[in-house]
Coordinates of C-alpha atoms in Angstrom, one line a residue:
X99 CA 20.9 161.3 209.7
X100 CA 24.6 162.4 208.5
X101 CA 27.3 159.5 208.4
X102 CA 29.2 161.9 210.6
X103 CA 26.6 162.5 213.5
X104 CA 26.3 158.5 213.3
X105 CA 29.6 158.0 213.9
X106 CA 30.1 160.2 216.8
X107 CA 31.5 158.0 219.2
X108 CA 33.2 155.6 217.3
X109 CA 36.6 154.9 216.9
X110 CA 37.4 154.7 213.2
X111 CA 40.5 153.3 211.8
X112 CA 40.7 154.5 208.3
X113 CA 37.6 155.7 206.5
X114 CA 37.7 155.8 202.7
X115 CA 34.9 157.9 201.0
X116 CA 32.2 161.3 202.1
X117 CA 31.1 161.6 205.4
X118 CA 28.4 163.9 204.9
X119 CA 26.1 161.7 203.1
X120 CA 22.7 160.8 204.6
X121 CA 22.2 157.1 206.0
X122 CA 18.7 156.5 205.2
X123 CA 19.0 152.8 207.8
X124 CA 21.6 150.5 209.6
X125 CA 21.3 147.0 209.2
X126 CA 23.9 144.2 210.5
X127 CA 21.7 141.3 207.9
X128 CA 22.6 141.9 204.7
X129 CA 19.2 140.8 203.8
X130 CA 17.4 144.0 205.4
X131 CA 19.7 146.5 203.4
X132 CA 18.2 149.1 201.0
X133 CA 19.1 152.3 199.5
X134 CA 21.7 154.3 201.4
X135 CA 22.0 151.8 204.2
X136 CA 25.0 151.5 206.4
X137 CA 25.5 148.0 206.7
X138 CA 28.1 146.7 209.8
X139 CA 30.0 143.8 209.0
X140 CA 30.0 141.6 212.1
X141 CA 31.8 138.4 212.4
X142 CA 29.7 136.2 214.5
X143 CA 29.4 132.7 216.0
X144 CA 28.3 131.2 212.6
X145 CA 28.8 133.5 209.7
X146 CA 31.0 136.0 208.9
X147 CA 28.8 139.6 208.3
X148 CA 32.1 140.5 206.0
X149 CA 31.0 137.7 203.3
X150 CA 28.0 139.5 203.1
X151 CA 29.3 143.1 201.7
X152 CA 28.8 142.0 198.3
X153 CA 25.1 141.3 198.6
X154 CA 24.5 144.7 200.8
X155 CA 26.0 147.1 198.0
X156 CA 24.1 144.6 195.7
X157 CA 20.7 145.4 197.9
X158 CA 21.9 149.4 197.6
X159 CA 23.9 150.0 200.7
X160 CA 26.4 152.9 200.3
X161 CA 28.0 152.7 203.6
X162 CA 30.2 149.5 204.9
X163 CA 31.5 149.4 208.5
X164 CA 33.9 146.7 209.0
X165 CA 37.2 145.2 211.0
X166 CA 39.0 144.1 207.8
X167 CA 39.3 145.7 204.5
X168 CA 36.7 145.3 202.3
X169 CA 36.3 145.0 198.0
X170 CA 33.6 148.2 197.3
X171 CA 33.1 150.3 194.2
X172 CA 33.7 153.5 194.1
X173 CA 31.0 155.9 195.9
X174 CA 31.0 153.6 198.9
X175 CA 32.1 155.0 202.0
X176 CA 34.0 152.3 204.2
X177 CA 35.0 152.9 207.4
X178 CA 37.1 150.4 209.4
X179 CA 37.0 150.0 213.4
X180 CA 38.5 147.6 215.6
X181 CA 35.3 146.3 217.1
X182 CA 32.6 146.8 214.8
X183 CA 29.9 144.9 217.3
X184 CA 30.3 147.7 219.5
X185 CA 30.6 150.5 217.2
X186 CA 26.8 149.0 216.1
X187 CA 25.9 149.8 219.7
X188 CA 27.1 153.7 219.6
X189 CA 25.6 154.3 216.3
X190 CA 22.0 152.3 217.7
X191 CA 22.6 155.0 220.6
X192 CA 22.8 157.5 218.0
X193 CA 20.4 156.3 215.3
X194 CA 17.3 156.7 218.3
X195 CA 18.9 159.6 219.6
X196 CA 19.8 158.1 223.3
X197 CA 16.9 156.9 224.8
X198 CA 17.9 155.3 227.7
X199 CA 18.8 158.8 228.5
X200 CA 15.3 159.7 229.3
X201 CA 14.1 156.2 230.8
X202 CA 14.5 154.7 234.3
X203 CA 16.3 151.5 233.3
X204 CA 16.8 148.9 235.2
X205 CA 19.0 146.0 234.5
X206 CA 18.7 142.4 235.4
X207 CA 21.6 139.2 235.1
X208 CA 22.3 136.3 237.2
X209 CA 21.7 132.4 236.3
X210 CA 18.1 132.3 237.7
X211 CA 15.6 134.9 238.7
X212 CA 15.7 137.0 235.9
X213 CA 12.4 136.6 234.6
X214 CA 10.3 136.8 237.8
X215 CA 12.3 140.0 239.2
X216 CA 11.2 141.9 235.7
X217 CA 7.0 140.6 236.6
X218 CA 7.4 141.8 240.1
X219 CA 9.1 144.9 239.1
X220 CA 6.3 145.6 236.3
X221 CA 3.6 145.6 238.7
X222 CA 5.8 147.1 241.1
X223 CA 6.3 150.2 238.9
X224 CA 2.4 150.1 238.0
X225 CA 1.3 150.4 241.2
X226 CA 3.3 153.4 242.0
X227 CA 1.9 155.1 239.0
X228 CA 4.5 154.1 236.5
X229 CA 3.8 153.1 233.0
X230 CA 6.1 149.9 232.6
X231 CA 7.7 148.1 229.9
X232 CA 9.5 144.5 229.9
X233 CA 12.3 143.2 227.8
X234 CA 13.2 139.7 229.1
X235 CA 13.0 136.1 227.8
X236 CA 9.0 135.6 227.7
X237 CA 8.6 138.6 225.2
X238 CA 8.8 142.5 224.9
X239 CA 5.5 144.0 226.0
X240 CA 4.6 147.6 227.4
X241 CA 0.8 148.7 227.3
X242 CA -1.3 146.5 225.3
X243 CA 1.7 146.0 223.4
X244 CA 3.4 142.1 222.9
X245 CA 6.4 140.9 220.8
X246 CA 7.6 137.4 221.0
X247 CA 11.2 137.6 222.0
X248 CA 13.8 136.2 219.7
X249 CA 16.6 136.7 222.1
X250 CA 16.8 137.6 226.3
X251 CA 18.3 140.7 225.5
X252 CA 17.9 141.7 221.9
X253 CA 20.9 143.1 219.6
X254 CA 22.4 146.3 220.6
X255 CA 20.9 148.0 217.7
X256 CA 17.7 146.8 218.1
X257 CA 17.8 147.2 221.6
X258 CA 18.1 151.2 221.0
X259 CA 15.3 151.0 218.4
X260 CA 12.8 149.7 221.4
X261 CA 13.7 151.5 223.8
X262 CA 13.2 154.6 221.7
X263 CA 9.8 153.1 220.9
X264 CA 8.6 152.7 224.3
X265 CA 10.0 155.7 225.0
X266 CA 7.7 157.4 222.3
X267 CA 4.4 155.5 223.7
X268 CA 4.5 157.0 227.0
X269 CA 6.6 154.1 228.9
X270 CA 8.4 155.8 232.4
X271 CA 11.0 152.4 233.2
X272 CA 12.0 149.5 231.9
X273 CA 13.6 146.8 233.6
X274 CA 15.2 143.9 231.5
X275 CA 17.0 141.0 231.3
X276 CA 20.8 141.0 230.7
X277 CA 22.1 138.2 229.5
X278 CA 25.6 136.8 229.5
X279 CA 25.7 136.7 225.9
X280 CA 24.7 140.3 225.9
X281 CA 27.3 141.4 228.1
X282 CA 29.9 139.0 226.2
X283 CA 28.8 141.1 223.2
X284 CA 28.3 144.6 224.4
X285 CA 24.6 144.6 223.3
X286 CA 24.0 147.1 226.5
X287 CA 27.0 149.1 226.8
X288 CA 25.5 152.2 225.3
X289 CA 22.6 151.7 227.7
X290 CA 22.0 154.4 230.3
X291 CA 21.0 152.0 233.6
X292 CA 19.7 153.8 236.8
X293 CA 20.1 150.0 238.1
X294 CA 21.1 146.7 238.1
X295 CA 20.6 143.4 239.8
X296 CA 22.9 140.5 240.4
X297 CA 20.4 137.4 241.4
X298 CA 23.1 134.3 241.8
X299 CA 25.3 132.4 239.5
X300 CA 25.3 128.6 238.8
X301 CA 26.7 126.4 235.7
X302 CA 25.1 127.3 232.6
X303 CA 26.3 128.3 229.1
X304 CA 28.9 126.6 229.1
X305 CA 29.0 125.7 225.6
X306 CA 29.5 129.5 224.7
X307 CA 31.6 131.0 227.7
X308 CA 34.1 127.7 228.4
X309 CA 34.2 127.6 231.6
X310 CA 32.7 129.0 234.8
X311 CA 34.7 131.6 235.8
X312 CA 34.2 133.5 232.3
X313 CA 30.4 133.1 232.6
X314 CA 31.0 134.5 235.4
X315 CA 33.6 137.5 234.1
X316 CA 30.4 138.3 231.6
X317 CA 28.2 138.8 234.5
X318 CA 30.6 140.7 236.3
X319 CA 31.6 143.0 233.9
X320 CA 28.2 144.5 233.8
X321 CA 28.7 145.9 237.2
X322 CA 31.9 146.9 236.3
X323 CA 32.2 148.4 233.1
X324 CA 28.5 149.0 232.1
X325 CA 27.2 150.2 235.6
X326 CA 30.9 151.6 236.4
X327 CA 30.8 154.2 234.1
X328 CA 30.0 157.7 235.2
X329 CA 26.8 158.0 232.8
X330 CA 24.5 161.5 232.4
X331 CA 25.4 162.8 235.9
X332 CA 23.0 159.7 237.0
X333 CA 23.9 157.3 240.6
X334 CA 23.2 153.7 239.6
X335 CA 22.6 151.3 241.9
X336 CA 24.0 148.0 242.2
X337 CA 22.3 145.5 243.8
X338 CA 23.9 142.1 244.4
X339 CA 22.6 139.1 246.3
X340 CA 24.7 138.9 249.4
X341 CA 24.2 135.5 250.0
X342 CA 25.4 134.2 246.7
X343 CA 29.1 133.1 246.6
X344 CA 29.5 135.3 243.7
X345 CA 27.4 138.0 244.8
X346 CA 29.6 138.6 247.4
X347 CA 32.5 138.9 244.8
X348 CA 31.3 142.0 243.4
X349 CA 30.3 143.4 246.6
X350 CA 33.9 143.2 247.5
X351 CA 34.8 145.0 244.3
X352 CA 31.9 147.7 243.7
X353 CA 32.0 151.1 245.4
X354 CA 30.3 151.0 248.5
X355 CA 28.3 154.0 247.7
X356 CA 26.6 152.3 245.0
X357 CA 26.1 148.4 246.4
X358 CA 23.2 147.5 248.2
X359 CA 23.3 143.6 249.1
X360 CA 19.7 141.7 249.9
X361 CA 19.6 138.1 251.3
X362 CA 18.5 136.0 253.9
X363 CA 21.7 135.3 255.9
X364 CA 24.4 137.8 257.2
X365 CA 24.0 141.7 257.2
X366 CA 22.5 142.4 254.0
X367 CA 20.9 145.6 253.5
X368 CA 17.5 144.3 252.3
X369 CA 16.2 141.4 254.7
X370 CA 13.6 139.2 255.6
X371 CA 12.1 138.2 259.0
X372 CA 9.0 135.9 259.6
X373 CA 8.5 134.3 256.6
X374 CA 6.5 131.6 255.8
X375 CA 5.4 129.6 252.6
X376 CA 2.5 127.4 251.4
X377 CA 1.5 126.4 247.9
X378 CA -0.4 129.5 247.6
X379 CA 2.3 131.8 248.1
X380 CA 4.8 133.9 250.6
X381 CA 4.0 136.0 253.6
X382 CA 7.1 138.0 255.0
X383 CA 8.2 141.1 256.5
X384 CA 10.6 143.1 254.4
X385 CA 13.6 145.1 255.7
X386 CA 14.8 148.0 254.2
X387 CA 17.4 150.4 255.6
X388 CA 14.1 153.1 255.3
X389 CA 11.3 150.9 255.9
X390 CA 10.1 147.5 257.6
X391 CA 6.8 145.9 256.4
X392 CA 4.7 143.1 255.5
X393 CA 4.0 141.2 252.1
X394 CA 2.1 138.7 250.6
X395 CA 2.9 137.5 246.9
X396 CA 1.2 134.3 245.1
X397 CA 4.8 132.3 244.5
X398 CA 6.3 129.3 245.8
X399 CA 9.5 128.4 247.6
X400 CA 12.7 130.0 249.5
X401 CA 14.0 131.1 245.6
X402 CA 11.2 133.2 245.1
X403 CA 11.5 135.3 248.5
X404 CA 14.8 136.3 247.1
X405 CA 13.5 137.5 243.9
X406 CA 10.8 139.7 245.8
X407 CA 14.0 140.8 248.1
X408 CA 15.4 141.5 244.9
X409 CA 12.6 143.8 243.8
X410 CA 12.0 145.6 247.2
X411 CA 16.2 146.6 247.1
X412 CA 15.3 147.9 243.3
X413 CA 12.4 150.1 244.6
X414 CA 14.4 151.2 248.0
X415 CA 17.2 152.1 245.4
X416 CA 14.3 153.9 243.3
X417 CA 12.6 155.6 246.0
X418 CA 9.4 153.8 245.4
X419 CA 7.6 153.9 248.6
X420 CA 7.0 150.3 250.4
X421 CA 3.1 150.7 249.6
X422 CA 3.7 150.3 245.8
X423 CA 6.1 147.0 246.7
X424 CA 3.4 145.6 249.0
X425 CA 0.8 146.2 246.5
X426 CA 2.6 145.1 243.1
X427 CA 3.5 141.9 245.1
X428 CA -0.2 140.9 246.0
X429 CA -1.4 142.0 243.2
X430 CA 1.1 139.6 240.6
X431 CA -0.4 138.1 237.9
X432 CA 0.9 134.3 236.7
X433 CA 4.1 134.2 235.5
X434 CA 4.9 131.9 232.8
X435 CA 6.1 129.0 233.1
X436 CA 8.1 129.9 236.1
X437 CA 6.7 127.1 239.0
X438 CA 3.1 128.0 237.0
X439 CA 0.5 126.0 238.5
X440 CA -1.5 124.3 235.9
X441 CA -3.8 121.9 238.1
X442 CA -6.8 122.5 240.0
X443 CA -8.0 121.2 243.7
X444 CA -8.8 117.0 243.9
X445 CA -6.1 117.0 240.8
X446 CA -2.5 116.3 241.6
X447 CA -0.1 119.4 242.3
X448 CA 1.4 119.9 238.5
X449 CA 3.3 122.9 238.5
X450 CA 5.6 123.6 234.9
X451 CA 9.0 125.4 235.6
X452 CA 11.5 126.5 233.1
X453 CA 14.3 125.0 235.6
X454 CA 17.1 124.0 233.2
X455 CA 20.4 124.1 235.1
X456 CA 21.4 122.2 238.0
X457 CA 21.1 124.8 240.2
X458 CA 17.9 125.5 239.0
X459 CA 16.2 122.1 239.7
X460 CA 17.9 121.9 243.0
X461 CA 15.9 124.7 243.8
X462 CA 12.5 124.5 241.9
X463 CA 12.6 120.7 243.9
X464 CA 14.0 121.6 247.2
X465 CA 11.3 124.3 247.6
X466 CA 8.1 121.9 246.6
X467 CA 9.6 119.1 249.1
X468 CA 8.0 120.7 252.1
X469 CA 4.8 120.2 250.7
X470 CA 5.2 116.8 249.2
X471 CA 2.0 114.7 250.9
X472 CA 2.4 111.5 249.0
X473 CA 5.4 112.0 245.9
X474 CA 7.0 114.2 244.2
X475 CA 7.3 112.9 240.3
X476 CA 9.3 115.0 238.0
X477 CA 9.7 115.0 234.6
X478 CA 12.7 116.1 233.0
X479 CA 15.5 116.5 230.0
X480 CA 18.4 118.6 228.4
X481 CA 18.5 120.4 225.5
X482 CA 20.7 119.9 222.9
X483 CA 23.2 121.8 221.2
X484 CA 24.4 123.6 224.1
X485 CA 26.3 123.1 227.6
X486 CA 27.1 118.8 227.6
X487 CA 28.5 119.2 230.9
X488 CA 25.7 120.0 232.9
X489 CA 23.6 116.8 231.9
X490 CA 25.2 114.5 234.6
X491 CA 24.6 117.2 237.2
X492 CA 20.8 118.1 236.4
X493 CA 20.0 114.4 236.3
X494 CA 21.3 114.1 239.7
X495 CA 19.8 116.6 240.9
X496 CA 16.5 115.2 239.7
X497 CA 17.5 111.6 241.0
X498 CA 18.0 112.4 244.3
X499 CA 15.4 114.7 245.1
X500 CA 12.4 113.3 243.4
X501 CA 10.7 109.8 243.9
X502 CA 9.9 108.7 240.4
X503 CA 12.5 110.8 237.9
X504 CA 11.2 110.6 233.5
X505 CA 13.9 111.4 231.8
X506 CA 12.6 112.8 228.4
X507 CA 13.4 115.0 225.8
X508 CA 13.6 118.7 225.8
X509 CA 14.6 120.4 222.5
X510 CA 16.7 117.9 221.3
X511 CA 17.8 121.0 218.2
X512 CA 20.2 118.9 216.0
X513 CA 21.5 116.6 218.6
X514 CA 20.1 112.8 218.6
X515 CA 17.7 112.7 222.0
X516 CA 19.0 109.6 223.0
X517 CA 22.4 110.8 223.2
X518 CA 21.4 113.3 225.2
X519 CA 19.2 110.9 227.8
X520 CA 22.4 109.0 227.6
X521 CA 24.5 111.6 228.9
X522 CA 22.2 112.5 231.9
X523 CA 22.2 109.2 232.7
X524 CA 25.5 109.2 233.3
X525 CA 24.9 111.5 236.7
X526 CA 22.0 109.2 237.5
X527 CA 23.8 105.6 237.8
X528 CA 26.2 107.0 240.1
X529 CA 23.4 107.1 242.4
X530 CA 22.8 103.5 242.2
X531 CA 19.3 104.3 241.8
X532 CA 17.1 101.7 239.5
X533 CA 16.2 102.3 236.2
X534 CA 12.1 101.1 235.8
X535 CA 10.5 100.2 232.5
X536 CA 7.2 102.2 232.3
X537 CA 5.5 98.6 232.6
X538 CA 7.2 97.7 235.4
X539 CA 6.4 100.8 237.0
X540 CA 3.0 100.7 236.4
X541 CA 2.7 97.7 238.3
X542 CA 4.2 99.5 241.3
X543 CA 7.5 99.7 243.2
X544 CA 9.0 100.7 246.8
X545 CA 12.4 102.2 246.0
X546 CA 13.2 105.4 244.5
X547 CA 14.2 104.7 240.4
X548 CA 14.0 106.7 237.0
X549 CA 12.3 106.2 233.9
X550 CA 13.1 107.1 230.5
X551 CA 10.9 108.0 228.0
X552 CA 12.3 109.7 224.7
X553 CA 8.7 111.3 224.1
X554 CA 7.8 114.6 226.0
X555 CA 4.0 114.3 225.3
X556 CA 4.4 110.9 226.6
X557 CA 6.3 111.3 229.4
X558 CA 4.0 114.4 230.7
X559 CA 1.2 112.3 230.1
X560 CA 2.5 109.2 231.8
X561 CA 3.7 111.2 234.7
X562 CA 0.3 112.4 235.2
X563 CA -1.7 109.3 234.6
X564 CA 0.7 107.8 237.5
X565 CA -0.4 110.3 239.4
X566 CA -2.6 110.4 243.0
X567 CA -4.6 113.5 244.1
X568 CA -1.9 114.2 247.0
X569 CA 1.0 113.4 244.5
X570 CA 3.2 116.3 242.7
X571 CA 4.4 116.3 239.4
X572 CA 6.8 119.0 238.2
X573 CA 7.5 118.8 234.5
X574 CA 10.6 120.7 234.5
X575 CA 12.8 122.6 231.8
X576 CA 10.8 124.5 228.7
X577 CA 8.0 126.7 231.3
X578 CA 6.9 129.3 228.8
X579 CA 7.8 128.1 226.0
X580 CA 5.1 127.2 222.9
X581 CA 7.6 125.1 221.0
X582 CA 9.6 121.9 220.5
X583 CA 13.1 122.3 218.5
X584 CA 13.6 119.2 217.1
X585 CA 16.6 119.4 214.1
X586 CA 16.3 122.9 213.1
X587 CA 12.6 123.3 213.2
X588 CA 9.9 124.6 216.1
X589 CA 6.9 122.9 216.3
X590 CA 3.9 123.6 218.7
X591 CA 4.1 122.3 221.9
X592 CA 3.3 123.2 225.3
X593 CA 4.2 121.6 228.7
X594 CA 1.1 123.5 230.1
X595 CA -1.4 122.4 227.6
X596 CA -0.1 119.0 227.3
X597 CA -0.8 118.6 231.3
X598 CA -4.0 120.3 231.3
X599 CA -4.6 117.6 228.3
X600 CA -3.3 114.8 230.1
X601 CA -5.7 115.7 233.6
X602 CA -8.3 115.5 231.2
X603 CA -7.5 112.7 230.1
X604 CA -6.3 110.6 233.4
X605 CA -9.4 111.5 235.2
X606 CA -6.9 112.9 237.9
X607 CA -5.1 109.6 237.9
X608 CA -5.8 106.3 238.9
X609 CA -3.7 105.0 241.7
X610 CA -1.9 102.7 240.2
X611 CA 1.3 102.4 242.0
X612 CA 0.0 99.6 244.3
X613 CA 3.1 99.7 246.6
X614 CA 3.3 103.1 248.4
X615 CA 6.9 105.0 248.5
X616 CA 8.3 105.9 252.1
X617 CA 7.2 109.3 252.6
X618 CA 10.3 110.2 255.0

């Protein structure tokens, strides 16, 4: 392609150097460049993509697109914008000739949610005859297709290249995850969206947005400026939980026309009536301003009917007939790692979640209480490098919903673990609760306490081995993931195999508390 037709769209500066040539690739890592690439200079969190010009023209790219002026030999077309992040989003757009453009797109953000609302809108669309695709934080997938996901929402450039190639294999709609970061970085801005759904908003990244009301101004602005825009002739529907503080915030600011609120207090558009929940899933009767019928979907808790609300305002908006929603919902396959069930009957209840806010837990807890025969034990940690000031709050959130709390290690990255455990314990002495050595524990107690124990394959495997049959353990934090990050490295580890390890090797636990916790 032409650097001219690339460009279209862009706002350049000053350009020095032909515009005619032919781009052969983009690249934003200096490392990928080859012959006749354009490389965009980004500055990022890290490292500056302008310290890197040398070694693109060194790896044969003949195009720069930067912010700041650049050192290049003669031949080199540079071109100079104010933003370069997002002029790597119009020329994605224009690199895979517009995709989007012929998909039905559907955009997810909120704190929590994300991930189940893109499973239930998968099958959702299957069942109606759709062919699906998912980009989200478990991986990219469409037909027999799978690609572990490096990021929530991938780089604007990339983002283009995937949708063009689902686009090419037959795919019909894609729903995805949109991240804050995303929106922060206008990874999605040059994304055609038919609609996009607001699930809640609690602390959480608050190590790259500062404070909670610019989390929440990244969120927002998806509604706003990415959904806000008159885009291909197309209506895009918002849909915003109306029972969420911040939810109702942009349904105070979006045009009516396009909002459509869900929840399960107030006048929302989507409702529920007569629900119910067990361990083995949800039955309800969904409210639609076109239909009213029943559904039954394998997942736990209160959260989860407002993810399937979610869903059923996404395939109103879509004019999906109820049928497909009822069926997609009954027919949902496991979702990783999201309140996954990884125990079988005369075992205790272990369910994995990738709860990892405050919020979150609250939640993940609040909804498994009902159903608590004997205890709820739950096993826990932060992970390091990012928000600090959530630790307090998520360990006493733990504290005072569970009756035995591990603290352990999550992915420590390059902070030391027991800083970390030191920092949720913080939140957790305000609750005067005691802290237990795993001996004394073992020996059995009749007050609420915590334990800490640095090691997450022996804090899994102590929780379980504490264990009774009518006991449920929620290890809490990772879900899906296959992977420890301990310094800068991953290693293998599972919270699922390690409890399906520890059963094994418990022989579904041995009573050993001797003194029995209150059970009021």
């Amino acid at each position: 392609m032409k650097l001219s037709e690339l460009i279209q769209g862009v706002e350049v500066l000053q350009s020095e150097g032909a515009l005619s040539r032919e781009v052969s690739s983009v690249c934003y890592d200096s490392r990928w460049c080859a012959k006749d690439s354009l490389f965009v200079a980004i500055p990022g969190l890290k490292l500056d993509g302008h310290r890197f010009v040398p070694q693109a023209l060194k790896q044969g790219s003949r195009f720069i697109l930067c912010e700041r002026p650049v050192d290049a030999p003669a031949g080199v077309t540079v071109l100079r914008v104010k933003d370069s992040r997002a002029a790597l989003g119009i020329i994605g757009k224009n690199f895979f000739r517009n995709p989007s453009s012929a998909l039905c797109l559907i955009g997810v953000t909120g704190t929590n949610g994300k991930t189940t609302i893109t499973y239930l809108l998968e099958s959702v669309f299957r069942q109606a005859g759709y062919s699906p695709g998912v980009i989200g934080t478990i991986n990219y997938r469409y037909g027999s297709k799978v690609r572990e996901a490096a990021h929530t929402t991938p780089e604007s450039f990339d983002l283009q290249g995937m949708l063009r190639e689902m686009l090419d294999s037959g795919v019909s709609h894609v729903v995805m995850e949109v991240s804050s970061h995303a929106l922060d970085q206008k990874r999605v801005d040059d994304c055609e969206f038919d609609a996009g759904i607001f699930t809640n908003l609690s602390q959480d990244h608050l190590d790259y947005h500062q404070t909670l009301e610019a989390y929440f101004q990244a969120k927002r602005r998806f509604f706003s400026e990415v959904l806000g825009r008159k885009v291909g002739g197309r209506k895009q529907a918002m849909i915003i939980n109306g029972d969420d503080p911040y939810g109702r915030r942009i349904l105070h600011e979006m045009p009516p026309s396009q909002a459509l609120s869900f929840g399960l207090e107030g006048s929302c558009d989507i409702g529920a009536t007569g629900f119910s929940f067990s361990l083995e899933g949800i039955e309800a009767r969904i409210r639609t301003p076109r239909d009213t019928f029943p559904v039954k979907a394998p997942l736990v808790g209160r959260y989860n009917l407002y993810n399937i609300l979610a869903a059923a305002a996404a395939a109103h908006a879509l004019a999906i007939e109820y049928r497909a929603v009822q069926a997609g919902l009954l027919n949902l396959g496991t979702i990783p790692g999201r309140l996954e069930k990884v125990s079988v009957a005369g075992e205790p209840a272990v369910f994995v979640d990738y709860a990892h806010t405050e919020d979150a837990l609250k939640k993940v807890i609040e909804n498994l209480l009902p159903f608590k025969k004997a205890r709820l034990i739950t096993v826990f940690g932060c992970g390091g490098d990012r928000d600090r000031g959530k630790r307090p709050l998520m360990g006493r959130a733990v504290v005072t919903r569970s009756d035995l709390s591990i603290l352990t290690s999550d992915n420590p990255r390059t902070e030391d673990p027991l800083t970390i455990l030191r920092q949720i314990e913080e939140g957790v002495e305000k609750e005067g609760l005691t802290k237990y050595a795993i001996r004394d524990v073992r020996k059995g107690f009749s007050a609420k306490g915590y334990v800490v124990i640095p090691d997450r394959r022996e804090a899994i495997r102590e929780a379980i081995e504490l264990a009774d049959p009518e006991d449920i353990v929620l290890v809490a934090g990772k879900g899906h993931e296959t992977y420890q990050i301990i310094g800068t490295e991953k290693f293998p580890f599972d919270d699922r195999d390690e409890c399906r390890e520890a059963l094994k090797a418990s022989g579904y636990g041995k009573g050993r508390w001797k003194k029995s916790l209150s059970r009021s």
